[in-house]
mmCIF file of C-alpha atoms in Angstrom:
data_model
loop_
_atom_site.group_PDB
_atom_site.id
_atom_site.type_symbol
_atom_site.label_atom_id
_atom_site.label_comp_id
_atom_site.label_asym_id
_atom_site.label_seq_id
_atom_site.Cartn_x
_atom_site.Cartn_y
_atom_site.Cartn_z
ATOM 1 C CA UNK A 1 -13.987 10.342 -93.773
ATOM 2 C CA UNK A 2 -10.467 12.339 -94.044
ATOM 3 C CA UNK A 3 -12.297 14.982 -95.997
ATOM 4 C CA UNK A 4 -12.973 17.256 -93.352
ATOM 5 C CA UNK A 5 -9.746 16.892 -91.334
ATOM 6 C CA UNK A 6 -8.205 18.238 -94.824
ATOM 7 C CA UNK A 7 -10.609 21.154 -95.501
ATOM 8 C CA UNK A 8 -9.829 22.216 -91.493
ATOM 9 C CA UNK A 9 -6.279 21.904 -92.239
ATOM 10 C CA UNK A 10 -6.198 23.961 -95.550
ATOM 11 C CA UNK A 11 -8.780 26.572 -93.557
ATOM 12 C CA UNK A 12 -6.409 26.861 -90.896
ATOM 13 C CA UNK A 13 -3.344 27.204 -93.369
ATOM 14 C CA UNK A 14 -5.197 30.374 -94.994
ATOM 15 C CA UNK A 15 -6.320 31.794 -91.506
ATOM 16 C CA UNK A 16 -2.462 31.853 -90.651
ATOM 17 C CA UNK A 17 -1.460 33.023 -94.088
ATOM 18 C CA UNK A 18 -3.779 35.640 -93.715
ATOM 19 C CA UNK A 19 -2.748 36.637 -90.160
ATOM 20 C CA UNK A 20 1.070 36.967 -91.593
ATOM 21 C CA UNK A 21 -0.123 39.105 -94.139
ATOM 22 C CA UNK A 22 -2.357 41.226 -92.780
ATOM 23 C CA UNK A 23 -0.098 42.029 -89.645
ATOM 24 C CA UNK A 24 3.412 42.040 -91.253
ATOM 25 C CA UNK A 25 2.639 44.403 -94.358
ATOM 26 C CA UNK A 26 0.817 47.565 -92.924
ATOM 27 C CA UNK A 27 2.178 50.032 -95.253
ATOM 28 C CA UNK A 28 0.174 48.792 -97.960
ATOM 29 C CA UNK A 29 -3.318 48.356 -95.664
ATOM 30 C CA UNK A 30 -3.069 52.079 -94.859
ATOM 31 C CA UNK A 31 -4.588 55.314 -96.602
ATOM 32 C CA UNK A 32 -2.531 58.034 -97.712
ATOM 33 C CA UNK A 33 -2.374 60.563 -95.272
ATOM 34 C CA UNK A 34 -3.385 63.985 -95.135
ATOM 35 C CA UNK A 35 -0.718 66.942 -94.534
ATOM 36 C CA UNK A 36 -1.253 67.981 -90.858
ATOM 37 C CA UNK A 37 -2.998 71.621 -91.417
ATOM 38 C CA UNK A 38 -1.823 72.461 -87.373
ATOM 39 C CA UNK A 39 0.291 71.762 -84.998
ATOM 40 C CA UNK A 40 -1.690 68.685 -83.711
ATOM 41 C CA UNK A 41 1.213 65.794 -84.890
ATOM 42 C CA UNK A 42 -0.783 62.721 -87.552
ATOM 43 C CA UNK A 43 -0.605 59.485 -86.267
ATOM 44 C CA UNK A 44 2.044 57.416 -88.194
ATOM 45 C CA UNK A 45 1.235 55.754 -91.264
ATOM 46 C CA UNK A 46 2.202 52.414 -89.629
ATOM 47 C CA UNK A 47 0.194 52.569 -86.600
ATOM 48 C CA UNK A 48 -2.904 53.235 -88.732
ATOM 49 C CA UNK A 49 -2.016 50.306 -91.032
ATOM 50 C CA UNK A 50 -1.351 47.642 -88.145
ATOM 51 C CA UNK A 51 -5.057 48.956 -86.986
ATOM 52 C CA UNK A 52 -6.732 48.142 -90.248
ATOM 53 C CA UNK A 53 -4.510 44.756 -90.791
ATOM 54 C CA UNK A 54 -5.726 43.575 -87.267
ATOM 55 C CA UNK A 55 -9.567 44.881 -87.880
ATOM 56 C CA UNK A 56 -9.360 42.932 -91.396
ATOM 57 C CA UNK A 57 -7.476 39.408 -89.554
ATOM 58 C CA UNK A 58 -10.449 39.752 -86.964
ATOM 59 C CA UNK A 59 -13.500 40.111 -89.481
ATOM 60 C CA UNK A 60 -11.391 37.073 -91.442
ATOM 61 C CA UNK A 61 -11.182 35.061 -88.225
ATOM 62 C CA UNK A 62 -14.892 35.223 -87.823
ATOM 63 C CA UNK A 63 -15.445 34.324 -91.424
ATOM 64 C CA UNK A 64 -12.933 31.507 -91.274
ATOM 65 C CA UNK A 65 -14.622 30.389 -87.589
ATOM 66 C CA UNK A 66 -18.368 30.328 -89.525
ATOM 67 C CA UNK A 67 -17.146 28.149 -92.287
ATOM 68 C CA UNK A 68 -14.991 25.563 -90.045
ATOM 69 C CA UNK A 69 -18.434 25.058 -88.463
ATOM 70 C CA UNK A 70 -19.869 24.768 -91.381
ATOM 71 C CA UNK A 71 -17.879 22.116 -92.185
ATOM 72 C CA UNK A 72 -17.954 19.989 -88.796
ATOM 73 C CA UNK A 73 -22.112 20.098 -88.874
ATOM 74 C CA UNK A 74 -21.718 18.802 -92.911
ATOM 75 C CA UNK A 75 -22.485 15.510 -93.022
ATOM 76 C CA UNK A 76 -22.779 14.306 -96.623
ATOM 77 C CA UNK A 77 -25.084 11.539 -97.993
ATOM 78 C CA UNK A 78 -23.568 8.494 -99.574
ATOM 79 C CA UNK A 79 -23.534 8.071 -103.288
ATOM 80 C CA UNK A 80 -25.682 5.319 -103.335
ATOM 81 C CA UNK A 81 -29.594 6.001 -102.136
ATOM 82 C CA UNK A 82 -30.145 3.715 -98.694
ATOM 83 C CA UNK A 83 -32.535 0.873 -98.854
ATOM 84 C CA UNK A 84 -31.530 -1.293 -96.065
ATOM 85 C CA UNK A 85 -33.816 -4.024 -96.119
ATOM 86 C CA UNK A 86 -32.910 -4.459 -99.657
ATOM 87 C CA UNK A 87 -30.184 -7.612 -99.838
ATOM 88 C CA UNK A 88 -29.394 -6.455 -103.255
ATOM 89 C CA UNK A 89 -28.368 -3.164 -101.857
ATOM 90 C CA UNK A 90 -26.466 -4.715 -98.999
ATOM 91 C CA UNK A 91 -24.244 -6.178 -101.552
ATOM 92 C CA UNK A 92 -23.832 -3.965 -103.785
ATOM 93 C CA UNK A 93 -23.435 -0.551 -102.165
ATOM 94 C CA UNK A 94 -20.570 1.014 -102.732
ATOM 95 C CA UNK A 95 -20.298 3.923 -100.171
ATOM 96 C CA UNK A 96 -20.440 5.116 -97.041
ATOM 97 C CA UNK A 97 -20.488 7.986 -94.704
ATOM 98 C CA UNK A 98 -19.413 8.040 -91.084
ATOM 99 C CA UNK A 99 -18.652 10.831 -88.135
ATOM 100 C CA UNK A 100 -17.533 10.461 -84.805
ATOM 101 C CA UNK A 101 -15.669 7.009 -85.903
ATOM 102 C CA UNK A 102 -13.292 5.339 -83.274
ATOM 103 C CA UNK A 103 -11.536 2.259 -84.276
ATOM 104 C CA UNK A 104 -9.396 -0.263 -82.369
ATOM 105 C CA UNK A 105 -7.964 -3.019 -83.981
ATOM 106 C CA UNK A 106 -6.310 -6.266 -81.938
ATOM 107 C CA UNK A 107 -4.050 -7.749 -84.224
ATOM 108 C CA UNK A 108 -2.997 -10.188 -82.296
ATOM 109 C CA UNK A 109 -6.321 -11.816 -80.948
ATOM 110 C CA UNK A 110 -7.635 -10.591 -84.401
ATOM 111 C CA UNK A 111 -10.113 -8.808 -82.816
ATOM 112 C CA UNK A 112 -12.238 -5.269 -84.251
ATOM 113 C CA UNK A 113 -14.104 -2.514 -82.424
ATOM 114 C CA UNK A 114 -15.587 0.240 -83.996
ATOM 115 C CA UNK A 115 -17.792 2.710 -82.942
ATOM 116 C CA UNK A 116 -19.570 5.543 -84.720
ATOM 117 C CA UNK A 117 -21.831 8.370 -83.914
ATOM 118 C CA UNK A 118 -23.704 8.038 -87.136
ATOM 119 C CA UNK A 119 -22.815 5.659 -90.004
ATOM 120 C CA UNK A 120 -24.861 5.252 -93.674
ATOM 121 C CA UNK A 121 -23.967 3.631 -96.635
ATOM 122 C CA UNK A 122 -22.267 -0.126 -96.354
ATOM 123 C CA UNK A 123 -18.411 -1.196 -95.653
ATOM 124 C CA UNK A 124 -16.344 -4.477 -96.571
ATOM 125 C CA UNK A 125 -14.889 -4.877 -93.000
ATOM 126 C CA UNK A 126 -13.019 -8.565 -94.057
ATOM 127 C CA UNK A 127 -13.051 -10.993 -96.468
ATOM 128 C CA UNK A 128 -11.665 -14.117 -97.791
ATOM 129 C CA UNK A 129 -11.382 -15.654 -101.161
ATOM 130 C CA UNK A 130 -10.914 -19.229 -101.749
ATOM 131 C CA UNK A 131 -11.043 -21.112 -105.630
ATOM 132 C CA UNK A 132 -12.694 -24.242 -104.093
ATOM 133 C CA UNK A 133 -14.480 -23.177 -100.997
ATOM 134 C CA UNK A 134 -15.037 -25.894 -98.531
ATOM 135 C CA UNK A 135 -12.571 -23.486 -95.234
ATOM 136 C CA UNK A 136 -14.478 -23.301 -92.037
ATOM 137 C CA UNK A 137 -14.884 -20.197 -90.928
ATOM 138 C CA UNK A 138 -15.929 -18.938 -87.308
ATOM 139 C CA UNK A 139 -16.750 -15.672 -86.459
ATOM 140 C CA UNK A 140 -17.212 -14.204 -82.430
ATOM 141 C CA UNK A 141 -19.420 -10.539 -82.724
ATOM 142 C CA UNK A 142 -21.623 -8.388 -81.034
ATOM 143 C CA UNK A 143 -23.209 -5.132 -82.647
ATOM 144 C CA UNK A 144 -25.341 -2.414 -80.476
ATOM 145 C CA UNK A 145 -27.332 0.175 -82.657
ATOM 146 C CA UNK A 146 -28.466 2.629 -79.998
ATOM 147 C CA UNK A 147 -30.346 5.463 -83.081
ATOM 148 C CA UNK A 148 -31.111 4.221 -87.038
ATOM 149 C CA UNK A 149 -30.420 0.811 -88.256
ATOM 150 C CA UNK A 150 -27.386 -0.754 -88.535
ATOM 151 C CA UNK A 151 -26.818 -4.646 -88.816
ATOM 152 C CA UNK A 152 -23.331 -6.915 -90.108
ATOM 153 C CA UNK A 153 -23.540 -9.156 -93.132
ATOM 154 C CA UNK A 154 -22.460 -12.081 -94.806
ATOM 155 C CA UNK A 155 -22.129 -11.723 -98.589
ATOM 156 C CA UNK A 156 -21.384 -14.973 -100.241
ATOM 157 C CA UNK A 157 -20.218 -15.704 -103.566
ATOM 158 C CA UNK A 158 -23.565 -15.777 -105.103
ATOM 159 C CA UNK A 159 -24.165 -12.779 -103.947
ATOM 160 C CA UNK A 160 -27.180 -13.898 -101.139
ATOM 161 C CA UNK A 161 -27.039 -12.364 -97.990
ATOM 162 C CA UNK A 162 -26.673 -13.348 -94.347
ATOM 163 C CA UNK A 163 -27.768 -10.813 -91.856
ATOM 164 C CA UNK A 164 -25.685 -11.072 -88.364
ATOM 165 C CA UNK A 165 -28.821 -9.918 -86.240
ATOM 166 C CA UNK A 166 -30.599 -12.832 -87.135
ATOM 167 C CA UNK A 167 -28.283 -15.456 -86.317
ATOM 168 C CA UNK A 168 -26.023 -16.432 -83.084
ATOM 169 C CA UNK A 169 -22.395 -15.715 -82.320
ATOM 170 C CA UNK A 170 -20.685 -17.294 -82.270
ATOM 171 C CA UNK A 171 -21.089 -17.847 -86.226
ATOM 172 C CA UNK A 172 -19.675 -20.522 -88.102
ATOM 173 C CA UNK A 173 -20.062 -21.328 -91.674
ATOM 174 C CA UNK A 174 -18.407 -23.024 -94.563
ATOM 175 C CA UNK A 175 -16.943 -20.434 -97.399
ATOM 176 C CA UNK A 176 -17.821 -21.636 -101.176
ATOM 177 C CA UNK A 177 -16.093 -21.239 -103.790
ATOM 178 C CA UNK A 178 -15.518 -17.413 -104.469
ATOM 179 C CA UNK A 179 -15.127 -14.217 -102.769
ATOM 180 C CA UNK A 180 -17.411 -13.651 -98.923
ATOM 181 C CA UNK A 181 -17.517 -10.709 -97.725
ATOM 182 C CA UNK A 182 -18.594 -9.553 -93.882
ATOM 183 C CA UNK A 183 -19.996 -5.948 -94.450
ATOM 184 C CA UNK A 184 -21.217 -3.700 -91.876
ATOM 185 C CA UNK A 185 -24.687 -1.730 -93.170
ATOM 186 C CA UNK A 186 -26.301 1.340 -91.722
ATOM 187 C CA UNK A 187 -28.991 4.054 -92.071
ATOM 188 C CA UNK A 188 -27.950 6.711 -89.796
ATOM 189 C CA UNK A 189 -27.011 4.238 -87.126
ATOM 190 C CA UNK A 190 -25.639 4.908 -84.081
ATOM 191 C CA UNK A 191 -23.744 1.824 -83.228
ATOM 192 C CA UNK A 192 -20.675 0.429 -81.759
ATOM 193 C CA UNK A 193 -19.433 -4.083 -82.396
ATOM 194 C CA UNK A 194 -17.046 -6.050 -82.040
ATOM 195 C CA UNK A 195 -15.520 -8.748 -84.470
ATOM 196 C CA UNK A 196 -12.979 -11.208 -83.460
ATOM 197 C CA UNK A 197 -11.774 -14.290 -86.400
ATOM 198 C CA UNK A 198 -9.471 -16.485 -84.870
ATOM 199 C CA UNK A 199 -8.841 -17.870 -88.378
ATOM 200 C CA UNK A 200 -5.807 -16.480 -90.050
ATOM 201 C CA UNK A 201 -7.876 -17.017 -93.645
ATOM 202 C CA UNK A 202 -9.196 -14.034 -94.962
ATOM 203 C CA UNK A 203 -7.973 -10.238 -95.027
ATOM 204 C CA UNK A 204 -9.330 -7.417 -93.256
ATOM 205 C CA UNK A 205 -9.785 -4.222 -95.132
ATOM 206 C CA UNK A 206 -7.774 -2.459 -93.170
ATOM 207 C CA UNK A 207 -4.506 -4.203 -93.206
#
């Protein structure tokens, strides 16, 4: 999800705004000052607004701190409700929500590792479209949900669904005539697989 990277981003662009501000214009942070009635000298108008400037930046900074953490414990549900037994649901759903996602992507050997810290919701990861069907497809994988559920899936043409965790890699199968998808699924999984397709059929998502 880029979300939060660009909400931290924009925070930290106002924190240094802020800072600039609040440091670089003191005349207008401090209070008028009163005549001196004796010989004791009053503290320049300057110093006293570079005091308040850097009091105000501080209580901002801790304001500014609270709300980026905030933000990184957010974790947003997906727009679609979770029912992940449900094949309908499997095919169909449209979103998903991840954190602590890292991705590695072998081009060459057409190979796919991702791992996240929590993902829920459902992702096209690849998928191929042929008008006739009848391509032979193979596909290597291994998937290790360690919290939640998570499972990969085959979504043919027709819509039925193939769930990964109850067959054997590696998985071949002939594509009919239509779109297949290979989605990953979760509810609040904890997981980490790998995909490799030799074949050069098919697109990955993130190409």
């Amino acid at each position: 999800m880029l979300w939060k990277p660009v909400l931290l981003a924009a925070l930290a662009i106002f924190w240094l705004a802020a800072g600039v501000l609040c440091l670089l214009c003191p005349a207008r942070l401090a209070s008028p000052q009163p005549e001196a009635a004796g010989p004791e000298l009053p503290v320049p108008q300057k110093h006293r607004g570079r005091r308040a400037g850097a009091a105000i930046f501080a209580v901002l900074s801790l304001v500014l701190l609270l709300a980026a953490w905030v933000v990184l414990s957010l974790e947003l549900a997906p727009a679609q409700p979770v029912d992940f037994y449900s094949d309908a649901w499997a095919a169909e759903c449209g979103s998903a929500v991840s954190r602590n996602t890292v991705r590695r992507k072998d081009r060459r050997a057409r190979t796919l590792t991702v791992s996240h810290g929590s993902f829920t919701g459902a992702a096209t990861l690849w998928r191929i479209y042929t008008g006739g069907g009848g391509e032979e497809i193979t596909i290597v994988y291994q998937i290790e949900v360690k919290e939640g559920q998570g499972d990969l899936v085959l979504v043919w043409p027709d819509d039925t669904v193939t769930r990964l965790s109850g067959e054997t890699s590696p998985y071949t199968f002939t594509a009919g005539a239509g779109e297949t998808r290979l989605r990953l699924i979760g509810d609040g999984g904890k997981l980490e697989f790998t995909i490799t397709i030799p074949s050069r059929s098919g697109q990955w998502m993130d190409d």
